């Protein structure tokens, strides 16, 4: 029998697999599971388990951003990292900031 903690996690956790790479995307804020108002701006942490990743990547997600608030210098046809697209499948139109870390997933 599966314990209650595994059926109903206290913290939001997503297992990611894109382009043959696997990782864990999670938040340390349990309110993200219980209160929809917290989904405005929140941090997510990414661990890929790869040797090249020495620290946890800290991403910032803004679900109420607008397209014109994104960086104007970016090419509109530029492809986004696959992890950003996965995050946008949960929060459509969200802006994801890698906070200075080069997107590696």
mmCIF file of C-alpha atoms in Angstrom:
data_model
loop_
_atom_site.group_PDB
_atom_site.id
_atom_site.type_symbol
_atom_site.label_atom_id
_atom_site.label_comp_id
_atom_site.label_asym_id
_atom_site.label_seq_id
_atom_site.Cartn_x
_atom_site.Cartn_y
_atom_site.Cartn_z
ATOM 1 C CA UNK A 1 0.000 0.000 0.000
ATOM 2 C CA UNK A 2 1.246 3.478 -0.887
ATOM 3 C CA UNK A 3 1.548 5.863 2.052
ATOM 4 C CA UNK A 4 -0.518 9.067 2.098
ATOM 5 C CA UNK A 5 2.558 11.262 1.671
ATOM 6 C CA UNK A 6 3.270 9.752 -1.749
ATOM 7 C CA UNK A 7 -0.325 10.007 -2.930
ATOM 8 C CA UNK A 8 -0.712 13.621 -1.776
ATOM 9 C CA UNK A 9 2.624 15.422 -1.712
ATOM 10 C CA UNK A 10 3.056 18.397 0.598
ATOM 11 C CA UNK A 11 5.205 20.236 -1.907
ATOM 12 C CA UNK A 12 4.657 20.498 -5.683
ATOM 13 C CA UNK A 13 7.002 18.211 -7.610
ATOM 14 C CA UNK A 14 7.133 17.509 -11.335
ATOM 15 C CA UNK A 15 9.325 14.901 -13.005
ATOM 16 C CA UNK A 16 10.483 16.239 -16.363
ATOM 17 C CA UNK A 17 11.724 14.354 -19.357
ATOM 18 C CA UNK A 18 12.471 16.254 -22.550
ATOM 19 C CA UNK A 19 14.806 15.370 -25.385
ATOM 20 C CA UNK A 20 16.206 12.396 -23.484
ATOM 21 C CA UNK A 21 17.095 14.475 -20.415
ATOM 22 C CA UNK A 22 15.450 13.938 -17.039
ATOM 23 C CA UNK A 23 15.128 16.213 -14.058
ATOM 24 C CA UNK A 24 13.012 17.248 -11.099
ATOM 25 C CA UNK A 25 11.227 20.591 -11.021
ATOM 26 C CA UNK A 26 9.855 21.543 -7.620
ATOM 27 C CA UNK A 27 8.846 24.332 -5.267
ATOM 28 C CA UNK A 28 9.497 24.670 -1.557
ATOM 29 C CA UNK A 29 6.224 26.585 -1.139
ATOM 30 C CA UNK A 30 3.397 24.186 -0.305
ATOM 31 C CA UNK A 31 0.839 26.958 -0.824
ATOM 32 C CA UNK A 32 1.314 26.481 -4.556
ATOM 33 C CA UNK A 33 -0.779 23.312 -4.221
ATOM 34 C CA UNK A 34 -3.536 24.835 -2.089
ATOM 35 C CA UNK A 35 -3.973 28.488 -3.052
ATOM 36 C CA UNK A 36 -4.423 29.589 -6.661
ATOM 37 C CA UNK A 37 -3.509 33.178 -5.729
ATOM 38 C CA UNK A 38 0.091 32.088 -5.093
ATOM 39 C CA UNK A 39 0.356 31.176 -8.797
ATOM 40 C CA UNK A 40 0.928 34.831 -9.759
ATOM 41 C CA UNK A 41 4.725 34.864 -9.236
ATOM 42 C CA UNK A 42 6.651 32.004 -7.722
ATOM 43 C CA UNK A 43 10.073 30.339 -7.780
ATOM 44 C CA UNK A 44 10.761 26.845 -9.062
ATOM 45 C CA UNK A 45 13.932 24.834 -8.494
ATOM 46 C CA UNK A 46 15.410 22.473 -11.069
ATOM 47 C CA UNK A 47 17.729 19.551 -10.399
ATOM 48 C CA UNK A 48 18.859 17.552 -13.395
ATOM 49 C CA UNK A 49 21.174 15.115 -11.638
ATOM 50 C CA UNK A 50 23.827 15.728 -14.277
ATOM 51 C CA UNK A 51 27.428 16.041 -13.195
ATOM 52 C CA UNK A 52 27.706 19.359 -15.032
ATOM 53 C CA UNK A 53 25.049 20.884 -12.765
ATOM 54 C CA UNK A 54 26.814 21.843 -9.546
ATOM 55 C CA UNK A 55 23.962 23.868 -8.018
ATOM 56 C CA UNK A 56 20.189 23.870 -8.200
ATOM 57 C CA UNK A 57 18.880 26.177 -10.917
ATOM 58 C CA UNK A 58 16.412 28.761 -9.592
ATOM 59 C CA UNK A 59 13.700 29.766 -12.032
ATOM 60 C CA UNK A 60 11.131 32.520 -11.559
ATOM 61 C CA UNK A 61 7.699 32.065 -13.104
ATOM 62 C CA UNK A 62 5.303 34.951 -13.711
ATOM 63 C CA UNK A 63 1.901 33.742 -14.886
ATOM 64 C CA UNK A 64 0.368 37.179 -15.367
ATOM 65 C CA UNK A 65 3.026 38.655 -17.623
ATOM 66 C CA UNK A 66 2.235 39.989 -21.056
ATOM 67 C CA UNK A 67 4.098 39.366 -24.310
ATOM 68 C CA UNK A 68 5.165 43.020 -24.546
ATOM 69 C CA UNK A 69 6.873 42.762 -21.130
ATOM 70 C CA UNK A 70 9.375 40.209 -22.413
ATOM 71 C CA UNK A 71 12.816 41.285 -23.556
ATOM 72 C CA UNK A 72 12.392 43.405 -26.672
ATOM 73 C CA UNK A 73 15.866 42.543 -27.940
ATOM 74 C CA UNK A 74 14.981 38.873 -28.366
ATOM 75 C CA UNK A 75 14.183 37.517 -31.796
ATOM 76 C CA UNK A 76 10.431 36.703 -31.900
ATOM 77 C CA UNK A 77 11.191 33.513 -33.857
ATOM 78 C CA UNK A 78 13.719 32.326 -31.277
ATOM 79 C CA UNK A 79 13.030 28.880 -29.865
ATOM 80 C CA UNK A 80 12.465 28.573 -26.152
ATOM 81 C CA UNK A 81 14.090 25.872 -24.002
ATOM 82 C CA UNK A 82 11.955 22.736 -23.794
ATOM 83 C CA UNK A 83 11.555 23.107 -20.024
ATOM 84 C CA UNK A 84 9.993 26.542 -20.481
ATOM 85 C CA UNK A 85 7.534 25.064 -22.948
ATOM 86 C CA UNK A 86 6.668 22.328 -20.426
ATOM 87 C CA UNK A 87 6.057 24.971 -17.740
ATOM 88 C CA UNK A 88 3.848 26.868 -20.178
ATOM 89 C CA UNK A 89 1.789 23.731 -20.724
ATOM 90 C CA UNK A 90 0.680 24.105 -17.077
ATOM 91 C CA UNK A 91 0.632 27.929 -16.958
ATOM 92 C CA UNK A 92 -0.178 29.197 -20.459
ATOM 93 C CA UNK A 93 1.611 32.397 -21.410
ATOM 94 C CA UNK A 94 3.855 32.395 -18.352
ATOM 95 C CA UNK A 95 7.214 34.126 -18.470
ATOM 96 C CA UNK A 96 10.091 32.020 -17.161
ATOM 97 C CA UNK A 97 13.285 33.683 -15.965
ATOM 98 C CA UNK A 98 16.412 31.572 -15.471
ATOM 99 C CA UNK A 99 17.873 34.256 -13.175
ATOM 100 C CA UNK A 100 21.275 34.414 -14.841
ATOM 101 C CA UNK A 101 21.671 30.673 -15.379
ATOM 102 C CA UNK A 102 22.124 29.514 -18.958
ATOM 103 C CA UNK A 103 19.151 27.317 -19.921
ATOM 104 C CA UNK A 104 20.486 23.771 -19.981
ATOM 105 C CA UNK A 105 17.322 21.673 -20.030
#
